[in-house]
Amino acid sequence: MAVAALLISSTLQPVQAAPLSPPEGEILLRVTGNIEYPNVDGELQLDLDQLMTLSPRVIETATPWTEGVGRFEGPLFRAVLEAAGAEGERVRVTSLNEYEIEIPWSDLHDYDVILAVMRDGEPIAVRDLGPVLVLYPFDERPELLNETIRHRSVWHVGTVDVQ
């Protein structure tokens, strides 16, 4: 698996040689902290189009917060960090309402965690857990339905700080 080769150490190795362009649309996510490739004022700011170009994935799963199985789309969390040239041991995710939690690198290496920005073909609205939702593959990996992972599954994500 090509991704596994990139994730041998506790840090992510960047796969691009230059930062992404500044976003043209509404900024959905800011990546701050120990990053090599900022695109606006020392941080990586990303809009919907940019996020959907970074290893987009689909997870069809039920969640503890939504009814039924949904079709969630978004970039692999680790791909966003790679695009930022991130190096660290953990990431601190902060929601729009200032809820904060640390997620260890190992989660992002061990599971195909996505930053969901679409549900059933539509952008996820703030009233529906959006615009960005940290989503683990719950149906594929039932062992992830535990209290620790539920706390790491942040909705209304605004910032990811690399530490």
mmCIF file of C-alpha atoms in Angstrom:
data_model
loop_
_atom_site.group_PDB
_atom_site.id
_atom_site.type_symbol
_atom_site.label_atom_id
_atom_site.label_comp_id
_atom_site.label_asym_id
_atom_site.label_seq_id
_atom_site.Cartn_x
_atom_site.Cartn_y
_atom_site.Cartn_z
ATOM 1 C CA MET A 1 0.000 0.000 0.000
ATOM 2 C CA ALA A 2 1.546 3.319 -1.093
ATOM 3 C CA VAL A 3 0.121 5.313 1.830
ATOM 4 C CA ALA A 4 1.654 2.907 4.355
ATOM 5 C CA ALA A 5 5.089 3.707 2.964
ATOM 6 C CA LEU A 6 4.523 7.388 3.722
ATOM 7 C CA LEU A 7 3.492 6.714 7.292
ATOM 8 C CA ILE A 8 6.382 4.742 8.725
ATOM 9 C CA SER A 9 7.449 7.228 11.379
ATOM 10 C CA SER A 10 5.404 9.114 13.934
ATOM 11 C CA THR A 11 5.386 12.094 11.580
ATOM 12 C CA LEU A 12 3.851 12.482 8.168
ATOM 13 C CA GLN A 13 6.114 13.111 5.217
ATOM 14 C CA PRO A 14 4.826 15.793 2.835
ATOM 15 C CA VAL A 15 3.970 14.658 -0.672
ATOM 16 C CA GLN A 16 3.938 18.056 -2.364
ATOM 17 C CA ALA A 17 6.713 20.488 -3.147
ATOM 18 C CA ALA A 18 4.769 23.728 -2.653
ATOM 19 C CA PRO A 19 1.797 25.088 -0.764
ATOM 20 C CA LEU A 20 -1.701 24.990 -2.166
ATOM 21 C CA SER A 21 -3.054 28.254 -3.543
ATOM 22 C CA PRO A 22 -5.128 30.405 -1.203
ATOM 23 C CA PRO A 23 -8.770 29.291 -1.172
ATOM 24 C CA GLU A 24 -11.189 30.944 -3.569
ATOM 25 C CA GLY A 25 -14.339 29.789 -1.757
ATOM 26 C CA GLU A 26 -15.499 29.903 1.833
ATOM 27 C CA ILE A 27 -12.789 28.686 4.211
ATOM 28 C CA LEU A 28 -13.977 25.471 5.849
ATOM 29 C CA LEU A 29 -10.773 24.386 7.590
ATOM 30 C CA ARG A 30 -7.606 25.941 8.948
ATOM 31 C CA VAL A 31 -4.492 23.843 9.613
ATOM 32 C CA THR A 32 -2.071 25.572 11.992
ATOM 33 C CA GLY A 33 0.955 24.768 14.124
ATOM 34 C CA ASN A 34 3.934 22.765 12.928
ATOM 35 C CA ILE A 35 3.304 22.885 9.177
ATOM 36 C CA GLU A 36 5.672 23.478 6.278
ATOM 37 C CA TYR A 37 3.200 24.564 3.587
ATOM 38 C CA PRO A 38 0.973 27.446 4.711
ATOM 39 C CA ASN A 39 -0.980 29.296 2.033
ATOM 40 C CA VAL A 40 -2.385 32.281 3.983
ATOM 41 C CA ASP A 41 -0.758 34.066 6.929
ATOM 42 C CA GLY A 42 1.176 31.084 8.301
ATOM 43 C CA GLU A 43 -1.673 28.578 8.133
ATOM 44 C CA LEU A 44 -3.147 26.271 5.526
ATOM 45 C CA GLN A 45 -6.651 27.480 4.735
ATOM 46 C CA LEU A 46 -8.883 25.167 2.699
ATOM 47 C CA ASP A 47 -12.211 25.554 0.955
ATOM 48 C CA LEU A 48 -14.561 22.775 -0.150
ATOM 49 C CA ASP A 49 -13.006 22.353 -3.603
ATOM 50 C CA GLN A 50 -9.486 22.114 -2.171
ATOM 51 C CA LEU A 51 -10.535 19.613 0.486
ATOM 52 C CA MET A 52 -12.186 17.400 -2.113
ATOM 53 C CA THR A 53 -8.953 17.232 -4.151
ATOM 54 C CA LEU A 54 -6.949 15.730 -1.242
ATOM 55 C CA SER A 55 -7.467 11.946 -1.419
ATOM 56 C CA PRO A 56 -11.266 12.092 -1.269
ATOM 57 C CA ARG A 57 -12.888 9.013 0.233
ATOM 58 C CA VAL A 58 -16.388 7.768 0.863
ATOM 59 C CA ILE A 59 -17.498 6.140 4.099
ATOM 60 C CA GLU A 60 -20.956 4.641 4.222
ATOM 61 C CA THR A 61 -21.723 4.285 7.901
ATOM 62 C CA ALA A 62 -24.139 4.906 10.702
ATOM 63 C CA THR A 63 -22.929 7.254 13.415
ATOM 64 C CA PRO A 64 -23.971 7.805 17.022
ATOM 65 C CA TRP A 65 -25.240 11.291 15.989
ATOM 66 C CA THR A 66 -27.194 10.675 12.797
ATOM 67 C CA GLU A 67 -30.125 8.493 11.801
ATOM 68 C CA GLY A 68 -29.518 5.545 9.499
ATOM 69 C CA VAL A 69 -26.534 4.928 7.263
ATOM 70 C CA GLY A 70 -25.156 7.980 5.510
ATOM 71 C CA ARG A 71 -22.789 8.333 2.591
ATOM 72 C CA PHE A 72 -20.058 10.672 3.866
ATOM 73 C CA GLU A 73 -17.357 12.103 1.606
ATOM 74 C CA GLY A 74 -14.197 14.031 2.326
ATOM 75 C CA PRO A 75 -10.426 13.851 2.297
ATOM 76 C CA LEU A 76 -8.431 11.419 4.348
ATOM 77 C CA PHE A 77 -7.405 13.319 7.478
ATOM 78 C CA ARG A 78 -3.793 12.216 6.953
ATOM 79 C CA ALA A 79 -3.841 13.568 3.362
ATOM 80 C CA VAL A 80 -4.779 17.024 4.653
ATOM 81 C CA LEU A 81 -1.857 16.875 7.075
ATOM 82 C CA GLU A 82 0.457 15.721 4.285
ATOM 83 C CA ALA A 83 -0.679 18.664 2.132
ATOM 84 C CA ALA A 84 0.231 20.966 5.024
ATOM 85 C CA GLY A 85 3.666 19.377 5.411
ATOM 86 C CA ALA A 86 2.698 18.601 9.001
ATOM 87 C CA GLU A 87 5.105 17.119 11.527
ATOM 88 C CA GLY A 88 4.214 16.307 15.087
ATOM 89 C CA GLU A 89 2.973 13.714 17.526
ATOM 90 C CA ARG A 90 -0.671 14.740 17.796
ATOM 91 C CA VAL A 91 -3.259 17.087 16.399
ATOM 92 C CA ARG A 92 -5.579 19.279 18.414
ATOM 93 C CA VAL A 93 -8.959 19.598 16.738
ATOM 94 C CA THR A 94 -11.079 22.612 17.660
ATOM 95 C CA SER A 95 -14.717 22.990 16.720
ATOM 96 C CA LEU A 96 -16.499 26.210 15.844
ATOM 97 C CA ASN A 97 -17.997 26.206 19.372
ATOM 98 C CA GLU A 98 -14.475 25.783 20.862
ATOM 99 C CA TYR A 99 -14.694 22.091 21.852
ATOM 100 C CA GLU A 100 -11.114 20.758 21.736
ATOM 101 C CA ILE A 101 -9.661 17.271 21.678
ATOM 102 C CA GLU A 102 -6.308 15.754 20.828
ATOM 103 C CA ILE A 103 -6.117 12.960 18.287
ATOM 104 C CA PRO A 104 -2.948 10.851 18.201
ATOM 105 C CA TRP A 105 -1.105 10.297 14.908
ATOM 106 C CA SER A 106 -1.686 6.563 15.373
ATOM 107 C CA ASP A 107 -5.431 6.963 14.761
ATOM 108 C CA LEU A 108 -4.712 8.616 11.431
ATOM 109 C CA HIS A 109 -2.236 5.884 10.487
ATOM 110 C CA ASP A 110 -4.332 2.941 11.682
ATOM 111 C CA TYR A 111 -7.736 3.981 10.331
ATOM 112 C CA ASP A 112 -9.000 5.736 7.218
ATOM 113 C CA VAL A 113 -10.350 8.696 9.180
ATOM 114 C CA ILE A 114 -11.865 11.320 6.917
ATOM 115 C CA LEU A 115 -12.753 14.953 7.311
ATOM 116 C CA ALA A 116 -16.298 14.595 6.006
ATOM 117 C CA VAL A 117 -17.592 17.636 4.145
ATOM 118 C CA MET A 118 -20.414 15.976 2.164
ATOM 119 C CA ARG A 119 -23.290 13.738 3.233
ATOM 120 C CA ASP A 120 -25.469 11.980 0.707
ATOM 121 C CA GLY A 121 -24.091 14.186 -2.067
ATOM 122 C CA GLU A 122 -24.619 17.554 -0.348
ATOM 123 C CA PRO A 123 -22.258 19.761 1.673
ATOM 124 C CA ILE A 124 -22.794 19.187 5.390
ATOM 125 C CA ALA A 125 -24.500 22.231 6.876
ATOM 126 C CA VAL A 126 -23.530 23.578 10.287
ATOM 127 C CA ARG A 127 -26.961 22.559 11.622
ATOM 128 C CA ASP A 128 -26.169 18.982 10.485
ATOM 129 C CA LEU A 129 -22.733 18.604 12.162
ATOM 130 C CA GLY A 130 -20.781 20.445 9.431
ATOM 131 C CA PRO A 131 -19.138 22.007 7.725
ATOM 132 C CA VAL A 132 -16.362 19.531 8.610
ATOM 133 C CA LEU A 133 -16.771 16.335 10.648
ATOM 134 C CA VAL A 134 -13.982 14.018 11.847
ATOM 135 C CA LEU A 135 -15.381 10.637 10.867
ATOM 136 C CA TYR A 136 -14.036 7.204 11.683
ATOM 137 C CA PRO A 137 -15.206 4.172 9.637
ATOM 138 C CA PHE A 138 -17.605 2.906 12.323
ATOM 139 C CA ASP A 139 -19.456 0.260 10.307
ATOM 140 C CA GLU A 140 -16.231 -1.111 8.829
ATOM 141 C CA ARG A 141 -14.492 -1.152 12.225
ATOM 142 C CA PRO A 142 -17.130 -1.733 14.967
ATOM 143 C CA GLU A 143 -14.454 -1.666 17.677
ATOM 144 C CA LEU A 144 -14.291 2.096 17.070
ATOM 145 C CA LEU A 145 -17.728 2.572 18.606
ATOM 146 C CA ASN A 146 -16.338 3.411 22.008
ATOM 147 C CA GLU A 147 -16.294 6.488 24.207
ATOM 148 C CA THR A 148 -12.721 7.517 23.343
ATOM 149 C CA ILE A 149 -13.310 7.515 19.601
ATOM 150 C CA ARG A 150 -16.712 9.179 19.943
ATOM 151 C CA HIS A 151 -14.984 12.088 21.719
ATOM 152 C CA ARG A 152 -12.423 12.311 18.902
ATOM 153 C CA SER A 153 -15.169 12.393 16.275
ATOM 154 C CA VAL A 154 -15.521 16.153 16.367
ATOM 155 C CA TRP A 155 -18.197 17.925 14.372
ATOM 156 C CA HIS A 156 -18.247 21.618 13.430
ATOM 157 C CA VAL A 157 -14.460 21.402 12.959
ATOM 158 C CA GLY A 158 -12.822 24.751 12.270
ATOM 159 C CA THR A 159 -9.151 24.266 13.093
ATOM 160 C CA VAL A 160 -6.621 21.462 13.224
ATOM 161 C CA ASP A 161 -3.471 22.441 15.121
ATOM 162 C CA VAL A 162 -0.411 20.246 14.565
ATOM 163 C CA GLN A 163 1.642 19.744 17.729
#
